[in-house]
Tab-separated table of C-alpha atoms in Angstrom:
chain	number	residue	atom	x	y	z
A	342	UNK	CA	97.673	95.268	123.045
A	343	UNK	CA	95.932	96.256	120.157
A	344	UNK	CA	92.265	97.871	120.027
A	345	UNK	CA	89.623	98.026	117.792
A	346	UNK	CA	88.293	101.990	116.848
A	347	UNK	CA	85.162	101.933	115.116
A	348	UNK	CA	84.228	105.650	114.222
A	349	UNK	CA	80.834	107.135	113.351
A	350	UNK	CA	81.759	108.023	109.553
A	351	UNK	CA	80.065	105.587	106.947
A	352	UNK	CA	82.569	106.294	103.999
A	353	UNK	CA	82.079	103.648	101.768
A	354	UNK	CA	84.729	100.842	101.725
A	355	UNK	CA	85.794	101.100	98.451
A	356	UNK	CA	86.383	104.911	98.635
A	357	UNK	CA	88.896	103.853	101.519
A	358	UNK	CA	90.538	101.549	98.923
A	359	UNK	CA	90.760	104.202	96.476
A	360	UNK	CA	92.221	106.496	98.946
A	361	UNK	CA	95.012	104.502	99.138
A	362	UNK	CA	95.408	103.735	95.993
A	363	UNK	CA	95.477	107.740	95.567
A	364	UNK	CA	97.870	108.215	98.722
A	365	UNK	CA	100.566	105.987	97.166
A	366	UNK	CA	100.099	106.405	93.586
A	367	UNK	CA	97.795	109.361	92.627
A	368	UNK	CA	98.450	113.001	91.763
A	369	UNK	CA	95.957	116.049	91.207
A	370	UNK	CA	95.859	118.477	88.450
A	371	UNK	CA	95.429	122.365	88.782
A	372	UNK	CA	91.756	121.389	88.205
A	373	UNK	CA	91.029	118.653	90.388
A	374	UNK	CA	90.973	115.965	88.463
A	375	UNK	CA	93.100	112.922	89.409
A	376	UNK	CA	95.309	111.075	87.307
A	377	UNK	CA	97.215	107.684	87.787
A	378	UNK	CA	100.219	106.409	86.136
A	379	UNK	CA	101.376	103.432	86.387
A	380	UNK	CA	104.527	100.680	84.896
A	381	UNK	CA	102.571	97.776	86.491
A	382	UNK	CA	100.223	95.025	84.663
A	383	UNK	CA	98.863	94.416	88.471
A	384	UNK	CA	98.011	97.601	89.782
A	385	UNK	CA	96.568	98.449	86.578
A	386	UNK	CA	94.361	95.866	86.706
A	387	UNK	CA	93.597	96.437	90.346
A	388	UNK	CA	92.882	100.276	89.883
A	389	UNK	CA	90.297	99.493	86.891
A	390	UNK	CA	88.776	97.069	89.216
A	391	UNK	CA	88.087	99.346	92.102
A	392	UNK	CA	86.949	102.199	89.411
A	393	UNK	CA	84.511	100.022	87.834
A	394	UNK	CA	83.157	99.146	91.415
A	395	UNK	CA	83.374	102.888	92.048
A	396	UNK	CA	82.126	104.870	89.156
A	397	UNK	CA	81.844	102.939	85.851
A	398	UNK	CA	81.794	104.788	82.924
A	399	UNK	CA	83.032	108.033	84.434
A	400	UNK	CA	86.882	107.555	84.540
A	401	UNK	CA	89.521	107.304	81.575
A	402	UNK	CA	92.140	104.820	80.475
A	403	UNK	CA	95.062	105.095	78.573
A	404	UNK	CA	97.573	102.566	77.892
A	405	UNK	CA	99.725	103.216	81.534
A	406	UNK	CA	97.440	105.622	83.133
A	407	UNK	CA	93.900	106.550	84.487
A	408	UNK	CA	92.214	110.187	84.220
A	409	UNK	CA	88.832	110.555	87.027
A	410	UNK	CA	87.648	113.841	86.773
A	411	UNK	CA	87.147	115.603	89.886
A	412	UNK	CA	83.178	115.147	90.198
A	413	UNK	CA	84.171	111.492	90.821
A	414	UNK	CA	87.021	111.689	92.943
A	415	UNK	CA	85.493	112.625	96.165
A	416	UNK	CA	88.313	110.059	97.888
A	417	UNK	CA	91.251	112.529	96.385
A	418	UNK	CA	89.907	115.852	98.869
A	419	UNK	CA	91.031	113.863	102.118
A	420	UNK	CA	94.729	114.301	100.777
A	421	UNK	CA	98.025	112.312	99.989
A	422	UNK	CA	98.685	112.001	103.651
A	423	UNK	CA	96.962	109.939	106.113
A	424	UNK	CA	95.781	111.862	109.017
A	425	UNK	CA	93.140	112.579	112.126
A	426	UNK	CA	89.971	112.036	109.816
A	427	UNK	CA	90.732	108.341	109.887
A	428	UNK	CA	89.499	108.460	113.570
A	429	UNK	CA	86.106	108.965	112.435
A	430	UNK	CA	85.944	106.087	109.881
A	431	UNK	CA	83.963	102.779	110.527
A	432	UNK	CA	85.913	99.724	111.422
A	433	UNK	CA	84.822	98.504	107.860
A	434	UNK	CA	86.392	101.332	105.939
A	435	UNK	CA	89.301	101.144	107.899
A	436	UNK	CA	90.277	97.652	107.432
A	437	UNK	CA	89.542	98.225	103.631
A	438	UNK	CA	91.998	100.921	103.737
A	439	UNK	CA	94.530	99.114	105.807
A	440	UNK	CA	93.811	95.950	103.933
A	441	UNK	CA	94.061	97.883	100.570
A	442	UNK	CA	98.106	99.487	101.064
A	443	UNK	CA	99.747	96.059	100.232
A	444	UNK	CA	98.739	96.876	96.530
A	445	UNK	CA	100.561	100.423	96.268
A	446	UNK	CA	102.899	100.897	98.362
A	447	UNK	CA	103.686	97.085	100.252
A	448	UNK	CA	105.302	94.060	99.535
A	449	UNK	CA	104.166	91.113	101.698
A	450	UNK	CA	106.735	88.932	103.396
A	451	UNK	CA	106.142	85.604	105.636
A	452	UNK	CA	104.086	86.514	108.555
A	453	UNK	CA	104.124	89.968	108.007
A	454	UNK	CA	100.876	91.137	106.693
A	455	UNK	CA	102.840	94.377	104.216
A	456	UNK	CA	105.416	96.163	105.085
A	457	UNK	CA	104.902	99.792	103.520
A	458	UNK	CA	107.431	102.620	102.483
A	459	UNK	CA	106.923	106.446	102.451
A	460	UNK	CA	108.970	109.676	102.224
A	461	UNK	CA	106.074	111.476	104.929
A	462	UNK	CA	106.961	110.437	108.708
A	463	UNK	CA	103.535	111.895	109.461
A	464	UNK	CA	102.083	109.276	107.042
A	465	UNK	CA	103.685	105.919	108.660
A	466	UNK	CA	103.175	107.329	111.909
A	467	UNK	CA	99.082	107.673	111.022
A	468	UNK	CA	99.500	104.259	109.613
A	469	UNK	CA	100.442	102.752	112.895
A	470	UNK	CA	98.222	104.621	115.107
A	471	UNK	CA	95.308	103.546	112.984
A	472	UNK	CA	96.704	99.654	112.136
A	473	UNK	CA	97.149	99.451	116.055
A	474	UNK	CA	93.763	100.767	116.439
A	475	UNK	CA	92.621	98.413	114.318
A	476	UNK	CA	93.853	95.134	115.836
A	477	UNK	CA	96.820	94.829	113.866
A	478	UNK	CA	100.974	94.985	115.258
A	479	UNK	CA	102.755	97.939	113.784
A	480	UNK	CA	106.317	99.375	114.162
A	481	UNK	CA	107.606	102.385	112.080
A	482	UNK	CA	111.498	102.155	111.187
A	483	UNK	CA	113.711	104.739	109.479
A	484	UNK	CA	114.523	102.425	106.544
A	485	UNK	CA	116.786	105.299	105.084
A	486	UNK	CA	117.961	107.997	106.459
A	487	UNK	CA	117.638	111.551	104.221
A	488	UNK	CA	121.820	111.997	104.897
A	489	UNK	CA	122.580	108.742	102.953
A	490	UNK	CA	122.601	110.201	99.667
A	491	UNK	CA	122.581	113.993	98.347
A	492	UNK	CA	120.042	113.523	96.351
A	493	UNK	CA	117.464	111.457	98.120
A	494	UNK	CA	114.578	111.852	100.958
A	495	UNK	CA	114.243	110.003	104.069
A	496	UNK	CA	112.303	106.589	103.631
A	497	UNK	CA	110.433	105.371	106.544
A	498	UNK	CA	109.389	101.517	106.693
A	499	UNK	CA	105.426	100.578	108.529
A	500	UNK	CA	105.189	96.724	109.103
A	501	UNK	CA	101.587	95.922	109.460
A	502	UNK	CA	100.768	92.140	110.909
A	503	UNK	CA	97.828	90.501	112.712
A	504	UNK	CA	99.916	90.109	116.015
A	505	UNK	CA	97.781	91.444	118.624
A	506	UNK	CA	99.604	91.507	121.535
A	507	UNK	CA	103.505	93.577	122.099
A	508	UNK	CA	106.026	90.873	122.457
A	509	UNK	CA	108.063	91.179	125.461
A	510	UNK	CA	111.204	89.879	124.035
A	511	UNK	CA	111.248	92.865	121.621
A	512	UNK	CA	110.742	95.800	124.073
A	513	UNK	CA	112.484	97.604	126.274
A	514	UNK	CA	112.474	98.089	130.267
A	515	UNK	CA	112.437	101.706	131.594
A	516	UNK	CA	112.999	102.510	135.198
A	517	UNK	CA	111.318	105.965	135.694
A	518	UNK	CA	112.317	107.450	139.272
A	519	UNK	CA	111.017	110.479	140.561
A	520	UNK	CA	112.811	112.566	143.116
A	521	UNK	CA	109.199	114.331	143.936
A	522	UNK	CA	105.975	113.083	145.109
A	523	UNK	CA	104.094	113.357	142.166
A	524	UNK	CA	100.104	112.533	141.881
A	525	UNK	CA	99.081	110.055	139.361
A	526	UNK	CA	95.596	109.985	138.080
A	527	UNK	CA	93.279	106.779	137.244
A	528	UNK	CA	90.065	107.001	135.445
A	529	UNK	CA	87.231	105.221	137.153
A	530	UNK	CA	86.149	102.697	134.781
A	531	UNK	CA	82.431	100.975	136.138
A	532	UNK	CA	82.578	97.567	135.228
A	533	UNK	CA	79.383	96.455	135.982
A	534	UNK	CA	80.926	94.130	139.023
């Protein structure tokens, strides 16, 4: 079963969007600035959407690519990999950023919400922890493996969908027997009852 973290950090939603915009797509200059470039009618359109929203007037296009210098890309210092800081986010900016990878790096496909790619096995695992945390199913597959061809990394697959429970037909049993009495510790939980 799925929960539902809400953290205690107010980023604003759309600087969770950006984010991962940034994650998939973005790069950083020896100065800080960040630059986007992109062979895409529809994520060029999305990214001048979210930096109008964001900062209008303080960003520039070019025919394939974006320039935001680096006093208005505050999203760009949490890094191209997901990671811990997500734990602190609301549940708002979370689900903007979850909601938000199906534009850069997802494809959506019958029930599945997106299924994502990435070269980082920290970043899909981060994805899952924080889609399960969020309410939504997740499963990180090795899509292909970094042996397959000389040249080429591994590429990891996240499915994301709003499944909130583990389906039993897809798991596996595990008997566990120990040869030892071992103790096994329960939190106390008060329910009120």
């Amino acid at each position: 079963m799925c929960g539902y973290l809400d953290g205690p950090e107010q980023i604003r939603p759309l600087e969770a969007k950006l984010l991962a915009a940034f994650q998939a797509d973005g790069s950083v200059d020896t100065y800080g600035n960040v630059r986007f470039h992109f062979h895409r009618d529809r994520k060029m359109r999305r990214m001048e959407s979210l930096l109008e929203a964001y900062c209008p007037g303080a960003y520039s296009r070019g025919a394939d690519s974006f320039y935001i210098p680096r006093k208005s890309a505050g999203f760009a210092a949490f890094g191209k990999i997901a990671g811990a800081y997500l734990l602190q986010w609301s549940g708002e900016a979370l689900d903007a950023y979850i909601e938000e990878l199906v534009y850069w790096d997802g494809s959506a496909a019958g029930t599945i919400l997106c299924h994502l790619t990435t070269i980082s096995k920290e970043h899909a695992d981060w994805l899952q922890t924080v889609a399960k945390l969020r309410g939504y199913g997740s499963q990180v597959n090795l899509q292909r493996p970094a042996d397959s061809h000389p040249n080429r990394q591994a590429l990891w697959r996240v499915s994301l969908n709003r499944r909130q429970y583990f389906n039993l037909a897809s798991g596996e049993k595990t008997d566990i027997y120990e040869k030892q009495p071992t103790a096994i510790y329960c939190p106390h939980i008060v329910t009120g009852k």
